[in-house]
Short mmCIF file of C-alpha atoms in Angstrom, two decimals:
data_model
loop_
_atom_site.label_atom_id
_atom_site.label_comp_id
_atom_site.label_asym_id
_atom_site.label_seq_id
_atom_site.Cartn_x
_atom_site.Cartn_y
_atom_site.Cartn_z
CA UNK U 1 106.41 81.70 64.80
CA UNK U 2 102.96 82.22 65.74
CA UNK U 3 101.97 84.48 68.55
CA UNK U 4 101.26 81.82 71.80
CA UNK U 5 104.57 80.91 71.22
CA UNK U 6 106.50 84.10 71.13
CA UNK U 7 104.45 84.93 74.14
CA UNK U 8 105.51 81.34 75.83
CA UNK U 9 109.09 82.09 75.39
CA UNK U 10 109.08 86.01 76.27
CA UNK U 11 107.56 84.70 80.11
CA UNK U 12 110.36 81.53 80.02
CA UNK U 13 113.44 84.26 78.85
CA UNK U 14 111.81 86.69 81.51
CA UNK U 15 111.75 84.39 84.06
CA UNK U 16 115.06 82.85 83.66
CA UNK U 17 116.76 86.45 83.78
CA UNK U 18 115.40 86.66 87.52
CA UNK U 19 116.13 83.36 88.26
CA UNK U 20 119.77 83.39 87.12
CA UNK U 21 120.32 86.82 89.12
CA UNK U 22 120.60 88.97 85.85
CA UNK U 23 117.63 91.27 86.78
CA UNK U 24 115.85 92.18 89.86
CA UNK U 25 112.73 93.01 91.68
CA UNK U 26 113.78 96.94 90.67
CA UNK U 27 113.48 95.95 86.75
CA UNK U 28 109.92 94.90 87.74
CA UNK U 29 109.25 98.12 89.14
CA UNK U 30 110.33 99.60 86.01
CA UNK U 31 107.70 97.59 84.01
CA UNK U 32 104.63 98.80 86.66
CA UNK U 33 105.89 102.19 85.80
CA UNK U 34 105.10 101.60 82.17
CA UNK U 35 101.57 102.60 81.01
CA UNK U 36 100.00 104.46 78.24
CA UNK U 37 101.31 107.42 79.10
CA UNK U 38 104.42 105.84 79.20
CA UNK U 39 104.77 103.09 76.98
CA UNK U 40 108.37 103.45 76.52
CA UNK U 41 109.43 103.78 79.53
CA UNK U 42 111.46 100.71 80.12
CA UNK U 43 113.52 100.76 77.23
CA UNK U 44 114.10 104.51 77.08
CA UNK U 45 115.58 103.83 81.03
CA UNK U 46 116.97 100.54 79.82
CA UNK U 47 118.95 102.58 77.10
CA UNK U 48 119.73 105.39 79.24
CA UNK U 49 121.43 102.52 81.24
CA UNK U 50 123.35 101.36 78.23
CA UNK U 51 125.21 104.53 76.94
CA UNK U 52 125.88 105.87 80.44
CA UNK U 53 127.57 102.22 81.35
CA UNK U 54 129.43 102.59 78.75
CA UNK U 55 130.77 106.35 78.86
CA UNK U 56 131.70 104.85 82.85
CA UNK U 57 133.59 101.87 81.79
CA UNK U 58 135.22 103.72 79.29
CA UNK U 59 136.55 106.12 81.95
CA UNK U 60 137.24 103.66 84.27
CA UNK U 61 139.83 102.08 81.42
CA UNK U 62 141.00 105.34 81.48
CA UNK U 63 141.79 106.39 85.00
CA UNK U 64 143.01 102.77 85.75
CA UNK U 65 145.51 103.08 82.75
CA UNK U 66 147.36 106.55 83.82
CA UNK U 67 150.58 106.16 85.99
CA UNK U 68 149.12 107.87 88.95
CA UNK U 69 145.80 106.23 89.31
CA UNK U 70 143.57 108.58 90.94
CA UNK U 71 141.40 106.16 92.88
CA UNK U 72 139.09 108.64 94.16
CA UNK U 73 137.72 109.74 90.88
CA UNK U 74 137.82 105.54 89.95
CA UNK U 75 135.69 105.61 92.96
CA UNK U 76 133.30 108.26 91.64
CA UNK U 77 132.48 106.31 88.39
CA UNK U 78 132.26 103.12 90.33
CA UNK U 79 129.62 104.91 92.62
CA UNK U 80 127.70 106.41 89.53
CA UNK U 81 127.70 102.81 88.13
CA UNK U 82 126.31 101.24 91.20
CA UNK U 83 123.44 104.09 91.33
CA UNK U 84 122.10 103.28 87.74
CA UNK U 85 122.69 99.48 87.76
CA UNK U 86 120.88 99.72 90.94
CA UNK U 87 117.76 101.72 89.20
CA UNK U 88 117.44 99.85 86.37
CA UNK U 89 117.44 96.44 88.54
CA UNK U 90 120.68 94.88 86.88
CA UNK U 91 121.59 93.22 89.78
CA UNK U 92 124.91 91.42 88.76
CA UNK U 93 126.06 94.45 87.52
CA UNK U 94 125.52 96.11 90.64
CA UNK U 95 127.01 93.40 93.03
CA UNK U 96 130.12 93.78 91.07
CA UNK U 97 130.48 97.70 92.48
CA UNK U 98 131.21 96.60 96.17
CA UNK U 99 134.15 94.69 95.66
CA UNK U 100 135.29 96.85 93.24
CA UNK U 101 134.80 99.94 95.99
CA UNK U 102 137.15 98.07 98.51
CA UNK U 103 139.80 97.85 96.05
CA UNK U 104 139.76 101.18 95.35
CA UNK U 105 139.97 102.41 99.15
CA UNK U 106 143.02 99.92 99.24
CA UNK U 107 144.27 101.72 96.22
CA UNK U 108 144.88 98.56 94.57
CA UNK U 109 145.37 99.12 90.75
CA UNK U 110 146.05 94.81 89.83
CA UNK U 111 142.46 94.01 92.09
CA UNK U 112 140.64 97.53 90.31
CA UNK U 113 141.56 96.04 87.28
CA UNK U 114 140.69 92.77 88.17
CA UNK U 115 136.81 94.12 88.92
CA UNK U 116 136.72 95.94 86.19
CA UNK U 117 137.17 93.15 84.01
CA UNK U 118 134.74 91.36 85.45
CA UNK U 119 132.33 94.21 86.13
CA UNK U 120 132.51 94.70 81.91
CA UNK U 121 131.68 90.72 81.23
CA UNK U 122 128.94 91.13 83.42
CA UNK U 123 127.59 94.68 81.85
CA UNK U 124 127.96 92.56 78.47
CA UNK U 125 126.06 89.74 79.24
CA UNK U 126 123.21 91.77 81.37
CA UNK U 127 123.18 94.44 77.75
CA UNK U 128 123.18 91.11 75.47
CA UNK U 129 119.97 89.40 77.76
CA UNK U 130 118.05 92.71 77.84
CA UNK U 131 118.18 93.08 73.89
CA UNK U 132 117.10 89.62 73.37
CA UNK U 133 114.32 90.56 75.81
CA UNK U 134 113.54 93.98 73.58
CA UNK U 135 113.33 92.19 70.20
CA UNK U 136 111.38 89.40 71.61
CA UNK U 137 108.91 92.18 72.34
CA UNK U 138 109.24 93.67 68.87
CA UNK U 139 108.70 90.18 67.45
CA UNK U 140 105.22 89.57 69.54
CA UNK U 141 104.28 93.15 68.95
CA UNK U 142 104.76 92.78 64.89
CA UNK U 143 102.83 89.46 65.00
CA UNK U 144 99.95 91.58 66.44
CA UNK U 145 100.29 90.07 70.31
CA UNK U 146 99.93 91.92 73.26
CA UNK U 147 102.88 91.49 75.46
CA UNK U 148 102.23 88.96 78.71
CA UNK U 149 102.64 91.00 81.93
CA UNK U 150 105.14 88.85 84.02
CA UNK U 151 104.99 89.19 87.89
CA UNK Q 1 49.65 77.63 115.46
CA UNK Q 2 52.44 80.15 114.12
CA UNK Q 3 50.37 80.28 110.66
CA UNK Q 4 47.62 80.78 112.13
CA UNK Q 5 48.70 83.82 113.86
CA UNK Q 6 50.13 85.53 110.30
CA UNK Q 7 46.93 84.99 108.77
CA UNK Q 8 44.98 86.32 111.22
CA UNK Q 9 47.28 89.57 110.63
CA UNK Q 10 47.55 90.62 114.37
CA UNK Q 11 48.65 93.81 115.36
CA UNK Q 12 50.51 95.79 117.95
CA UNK Q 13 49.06 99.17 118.95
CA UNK Q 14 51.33 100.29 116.48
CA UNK Q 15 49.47 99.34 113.84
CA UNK Q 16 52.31 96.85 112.50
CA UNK Q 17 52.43 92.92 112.79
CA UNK Q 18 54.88 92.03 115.76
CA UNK Q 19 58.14 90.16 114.39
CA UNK Q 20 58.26 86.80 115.49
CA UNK Q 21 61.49 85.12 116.27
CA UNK Q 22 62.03 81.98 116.23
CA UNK Q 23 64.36 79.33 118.65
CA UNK Q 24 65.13 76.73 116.89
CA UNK Q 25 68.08 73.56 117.47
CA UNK Q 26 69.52 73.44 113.71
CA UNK Q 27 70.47 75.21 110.81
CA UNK Q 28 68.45 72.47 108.88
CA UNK Q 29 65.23 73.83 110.62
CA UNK Q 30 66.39 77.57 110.13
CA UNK Q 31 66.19 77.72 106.40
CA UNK Q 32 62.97 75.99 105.99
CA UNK Q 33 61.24 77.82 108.55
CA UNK Q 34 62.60 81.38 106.95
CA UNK Q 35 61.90 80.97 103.42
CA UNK Q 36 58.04 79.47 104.23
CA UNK Q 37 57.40 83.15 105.52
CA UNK Q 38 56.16 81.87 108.58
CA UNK Q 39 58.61 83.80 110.72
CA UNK Q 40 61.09 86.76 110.41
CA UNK Q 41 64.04 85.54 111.84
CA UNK Q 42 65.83 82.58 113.77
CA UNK Q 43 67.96 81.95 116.12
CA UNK Q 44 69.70 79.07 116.58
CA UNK Q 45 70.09 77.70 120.34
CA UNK Q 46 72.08 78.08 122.33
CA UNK Q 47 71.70 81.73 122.27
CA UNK Q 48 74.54 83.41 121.62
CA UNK Q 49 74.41 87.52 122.18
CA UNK Q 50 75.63 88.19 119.11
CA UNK Q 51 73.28 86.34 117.57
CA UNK Q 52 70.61 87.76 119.64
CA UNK Q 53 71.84 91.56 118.63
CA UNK Q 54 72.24 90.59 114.64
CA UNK Q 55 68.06 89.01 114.88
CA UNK Q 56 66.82 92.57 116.90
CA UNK Q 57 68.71 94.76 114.14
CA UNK Q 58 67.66 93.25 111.65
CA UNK Q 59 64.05 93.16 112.58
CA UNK Q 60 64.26 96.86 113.65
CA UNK Q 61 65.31 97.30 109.93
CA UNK Q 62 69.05 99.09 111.03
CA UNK Q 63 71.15 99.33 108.31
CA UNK Q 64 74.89 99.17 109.11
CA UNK Q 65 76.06 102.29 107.62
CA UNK Q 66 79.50 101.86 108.73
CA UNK Q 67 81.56 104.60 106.47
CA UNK Q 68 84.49 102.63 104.60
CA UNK Q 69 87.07 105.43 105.07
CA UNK Q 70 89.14 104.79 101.89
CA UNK Q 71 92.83 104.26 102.69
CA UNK Q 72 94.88 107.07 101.68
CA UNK Q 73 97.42 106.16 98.69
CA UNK Q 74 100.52 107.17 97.07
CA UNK Q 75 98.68 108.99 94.12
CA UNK Q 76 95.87 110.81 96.28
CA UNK Q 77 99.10 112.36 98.40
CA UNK Q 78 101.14 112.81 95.21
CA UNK Q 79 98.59 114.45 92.46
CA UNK Q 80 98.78 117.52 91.33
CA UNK Q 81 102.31 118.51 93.52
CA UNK Q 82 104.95 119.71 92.19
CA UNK Q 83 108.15 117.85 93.41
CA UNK Q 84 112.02 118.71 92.10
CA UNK Q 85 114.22 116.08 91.40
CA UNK Q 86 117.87 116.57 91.79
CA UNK Q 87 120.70 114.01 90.92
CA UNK Q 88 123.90 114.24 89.17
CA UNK Q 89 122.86 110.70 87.63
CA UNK Q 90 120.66 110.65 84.34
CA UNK Q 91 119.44 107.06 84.75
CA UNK Q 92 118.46 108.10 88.27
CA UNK Q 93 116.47 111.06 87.65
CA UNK Q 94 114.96 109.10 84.77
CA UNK Q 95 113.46 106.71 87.20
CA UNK Q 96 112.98 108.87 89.97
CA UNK Q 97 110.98 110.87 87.63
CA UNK Q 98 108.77 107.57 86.35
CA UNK Q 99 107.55 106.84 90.07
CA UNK Q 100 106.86 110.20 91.09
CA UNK Q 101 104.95 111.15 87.65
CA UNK Q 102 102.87 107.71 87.95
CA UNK Q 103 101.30 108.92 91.17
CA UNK Q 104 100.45 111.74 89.47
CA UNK Q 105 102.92 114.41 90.91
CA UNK Q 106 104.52 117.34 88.42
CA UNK Q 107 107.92 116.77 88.36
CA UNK Q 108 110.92 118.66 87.25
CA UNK Q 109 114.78 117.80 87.62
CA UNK Q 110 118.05 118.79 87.96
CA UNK Q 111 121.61 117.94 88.30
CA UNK Q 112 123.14 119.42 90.55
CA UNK Q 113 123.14 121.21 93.81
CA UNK Q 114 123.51 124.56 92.03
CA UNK Q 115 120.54 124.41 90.51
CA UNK Q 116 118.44 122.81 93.09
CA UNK Q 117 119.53 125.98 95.06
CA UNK Q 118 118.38 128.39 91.91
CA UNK Q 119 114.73 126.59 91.72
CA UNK Q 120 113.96 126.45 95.46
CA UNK Q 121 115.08 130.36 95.95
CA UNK Q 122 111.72 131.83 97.40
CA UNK Q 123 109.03 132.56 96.34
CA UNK Q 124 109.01 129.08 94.13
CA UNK Q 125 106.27 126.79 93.21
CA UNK Q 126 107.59 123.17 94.52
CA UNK Q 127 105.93 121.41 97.17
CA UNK Q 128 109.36 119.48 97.81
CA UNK Q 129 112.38 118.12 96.77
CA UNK Q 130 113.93 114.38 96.81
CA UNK Q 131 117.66 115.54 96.78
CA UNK Q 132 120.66 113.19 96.08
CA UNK Q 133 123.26 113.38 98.67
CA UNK Q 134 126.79 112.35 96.90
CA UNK Q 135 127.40 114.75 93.52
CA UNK Q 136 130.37 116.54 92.55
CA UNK Q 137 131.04 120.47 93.41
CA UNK Q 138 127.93 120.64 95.77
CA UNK Q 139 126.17 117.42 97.51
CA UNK Q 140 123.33 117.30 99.44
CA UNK Q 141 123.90 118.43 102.21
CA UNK Q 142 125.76 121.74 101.27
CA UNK Q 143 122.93 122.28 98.89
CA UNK Q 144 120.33 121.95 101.49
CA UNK Q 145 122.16 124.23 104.10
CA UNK Q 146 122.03 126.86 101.39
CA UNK Q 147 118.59 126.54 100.78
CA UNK Q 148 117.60 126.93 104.58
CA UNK Q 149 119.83 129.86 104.57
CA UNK Q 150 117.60 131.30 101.51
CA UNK Q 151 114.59 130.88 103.14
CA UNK Q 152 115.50 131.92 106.55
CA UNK Q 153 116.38 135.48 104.83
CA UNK Q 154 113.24 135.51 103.46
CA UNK Q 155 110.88 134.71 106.13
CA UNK Q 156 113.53 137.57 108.12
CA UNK Q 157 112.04 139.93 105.29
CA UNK Q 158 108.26 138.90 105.39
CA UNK Q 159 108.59 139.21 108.97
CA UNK Q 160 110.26 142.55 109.15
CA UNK Q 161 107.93 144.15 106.63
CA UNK Q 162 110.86 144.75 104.48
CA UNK Q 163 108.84 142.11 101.87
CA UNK Q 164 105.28 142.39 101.11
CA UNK Q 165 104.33 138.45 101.18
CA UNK Q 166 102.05 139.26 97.83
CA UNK Q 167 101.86 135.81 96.16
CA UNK Q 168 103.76 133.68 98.31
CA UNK Q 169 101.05 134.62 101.21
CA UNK Q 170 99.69 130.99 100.67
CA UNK Q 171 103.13 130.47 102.21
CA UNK Q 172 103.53 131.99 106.00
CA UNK Q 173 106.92 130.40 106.70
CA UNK Q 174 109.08 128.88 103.88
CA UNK Q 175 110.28 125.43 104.45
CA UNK Q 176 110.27 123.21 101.38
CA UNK Q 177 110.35 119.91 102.64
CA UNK Q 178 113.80 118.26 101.60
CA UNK Q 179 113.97 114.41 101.47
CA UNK Q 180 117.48 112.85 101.43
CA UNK Q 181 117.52 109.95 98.36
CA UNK Q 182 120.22 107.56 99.30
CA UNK Q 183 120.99 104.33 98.58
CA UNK Q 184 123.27 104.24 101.48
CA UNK Q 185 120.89 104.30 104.22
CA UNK Q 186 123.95 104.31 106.94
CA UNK Q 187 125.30 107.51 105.33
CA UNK Q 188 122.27 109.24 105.61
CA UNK Q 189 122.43 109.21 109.62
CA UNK Q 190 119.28 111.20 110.72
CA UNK Q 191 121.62 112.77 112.41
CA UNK Q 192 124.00 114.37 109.32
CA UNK Q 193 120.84 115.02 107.47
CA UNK Q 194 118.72 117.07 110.47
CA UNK Q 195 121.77 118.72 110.95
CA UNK Q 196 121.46 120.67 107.60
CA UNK Q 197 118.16 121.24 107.43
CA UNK Q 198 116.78 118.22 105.66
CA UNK Q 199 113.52 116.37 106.70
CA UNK Q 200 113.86 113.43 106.09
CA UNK Q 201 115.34 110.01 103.68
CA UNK Q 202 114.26 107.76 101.84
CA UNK Q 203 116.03 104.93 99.87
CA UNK Q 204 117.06 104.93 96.62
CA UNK Q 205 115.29 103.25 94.22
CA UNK Q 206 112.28 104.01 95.81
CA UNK Q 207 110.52 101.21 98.13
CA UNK Q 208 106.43 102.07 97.56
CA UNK Q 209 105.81 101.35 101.74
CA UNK Q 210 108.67 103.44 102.67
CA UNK Q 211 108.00 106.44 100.13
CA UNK Q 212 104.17 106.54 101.03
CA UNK Q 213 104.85 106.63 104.91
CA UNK Q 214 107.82 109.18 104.86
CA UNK Q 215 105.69 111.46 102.12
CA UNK Q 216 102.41 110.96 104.27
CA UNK Q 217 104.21 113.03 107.02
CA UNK Q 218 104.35 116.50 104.58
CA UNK Q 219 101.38 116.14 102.49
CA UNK Q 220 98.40 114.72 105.16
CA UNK Q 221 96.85 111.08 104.79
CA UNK Q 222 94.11 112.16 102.63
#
């Protein structure tokens, strides 16, 4: 594919993720922070992101699966996850954290799980989009494009 | 009759050609009239004074040297100080750390209260300090309280003679300026946050209009 047309689809994938709620104005903030002193700053955040979602759903599996859930330390990963989806702009992700908060101060173990599923489907999808984003980035790059700068 | 004047190059007692201004009904008649030479300047009737003020400044050859006073910005408050960083989240600090760096400040972080208290000890190098509120073992707040309580035993010392200021005399009174980073803003009640010493909030992720006008206050518009 030639290089108008990776560019062309990069802006259309880019803008769909805002329009469809994946990503927010923070993610754009993200991208004015990238620069040539930086040039990796997005996906080195964007990663940082991925493997600390991860270590916090994993925990969150965890906690919810003992016999005595211990709702305040489900509350503490819930909290971190909220921070982080909240820095990197992954705004679905982050909307999931409220509910999931009031379950927890009901100490309700069926609705915490309930959130949690959800909360992982939506960390999937938002970790899926974001790598599709990345490699169409690679793609432009190897094809010796510059990458558009979407508003 | 007008060209017949220039030609004849009258002069003031001055030595100069008086400026002659013409009153004319349209804009039409303006351009012509300026560009032949004939006269120096028109004015268009009526009269208006602003009008009348632009023709006499111009003639009198005033320049308006009104001084653009650039408007202060993030990265002339931010270059060149050293801010800490402290947050029990990675991705956090990681961004924190972009925005700060892009404006040109040096930036180091931490993780926890602990070691926020160990870098902002006195005598210490940091110009301030964005501090998380909620992490484990020591938030905030705590943190902060200690930190006032550090540096209100060392100012006791200065004071007392007990401690020759030596380096730190660029410093008369130690207060590091401690901004809360929440992105609670109902938590961080003014009120909590005075209360142990901190200055002042600002949300987290940072908002550009918010972080300029709280960071203004400490380091000066310009």
């Amino acid at each position: 594919m030639e290089v108008g047309q990776l560019q062309r689809s990069f802006v259309e994938y880019m803008a769909s993720l805002f329009r469809e709620g994946f990503l927010d104005a923070q993610f754009s903030q993200l991208q004015q922070l990238q620069d040539d002193s930086n040039p990796d700053f997005v996906v080195e955040v964007v990663s940082l992101f991925f493997e600390d979602s991860e270590r916090l759903l994993n925990d969150l599996t965890m906690a919810l699966d003992q016999p005595n859930v211990d709702f305040k330390q489900v509350d503490a990963h819930v909290h971190q996850l909220k921070g982080s989806s909240s820095s990197v702009g992954a705004q679905r992700v982050k909307n999931c954290c409220v509910p999931f908060r009031n379950c927890c101060e009901e100490q309700n173990t069926e609705t915490c799980l309930r959130c949690l599923q959800q909360i992982k489907q939506e960390y999937l999808l938002v970790k899926n989009k974001l790598q599709t984003l990345f490699e169409l980035e690679q793609q432009i790059v190897a094809a010796g494009g510059a990458i558009p700068m979407v508003q | 009759m007008l060209k017949e004047l220039r030609t004849n190059g009258s002069t003031t007692t001055l030595g100069k050609p008086p400026k002659i201004c013409l009153l004319c009904m349209s804009f039409m008649e303006k351009d012509d009239l300026k560009s032949a030479g004939i006269v120096d300047h028109v004015l268009t009737k009526p009269v208006r004074l602003s009008g009348l003020i632009t023709c006499f400044q111009e003639a009198i050859g005033y320049q308006n040297k009104k001084r653009v006073t650039q408007p202060s910005t993030l990265g002339s408050l931010l270059t060149g100080k050293h801010i800490l960083v402290v947050d029990d989240n990675n991705v956090n600090r990681r961004v924190a750390e972009g925005a700060l760096k892009k404006y040109g400040a040096i930036v180091t972080c931490v993780d926890s209260g602990k070691a926020a208290l160990t870098h902002l000890n006195p005598p210490h190098n940091f110009d301030a300090c964005f501090m998380d509120l909620q992490m484990p073992e020591m938030d905030g707040f705590e943190a902060t309280r200690q930190i006032r309580n550090l540096e209100n035993k060392y100012n006791e010392k200065v004071d007392s003679g007990a401690l020759l200021p030596g380096m730190s005399a660029r410093v008369a009174h130690w207060h590091t300026p401690i901004l809360a980073m929440t992105a609670d803003v109902i938590q961080a009640t003014n009120e909590e946050c005075m209360k142990c010493g901190m200055d002042d909030y600002v949300s987290k992720p940072f908002e550009k209009g918010q972080l300029y006008s709280t960071v203004a206050r400490f380091f000066g518009s310009g």
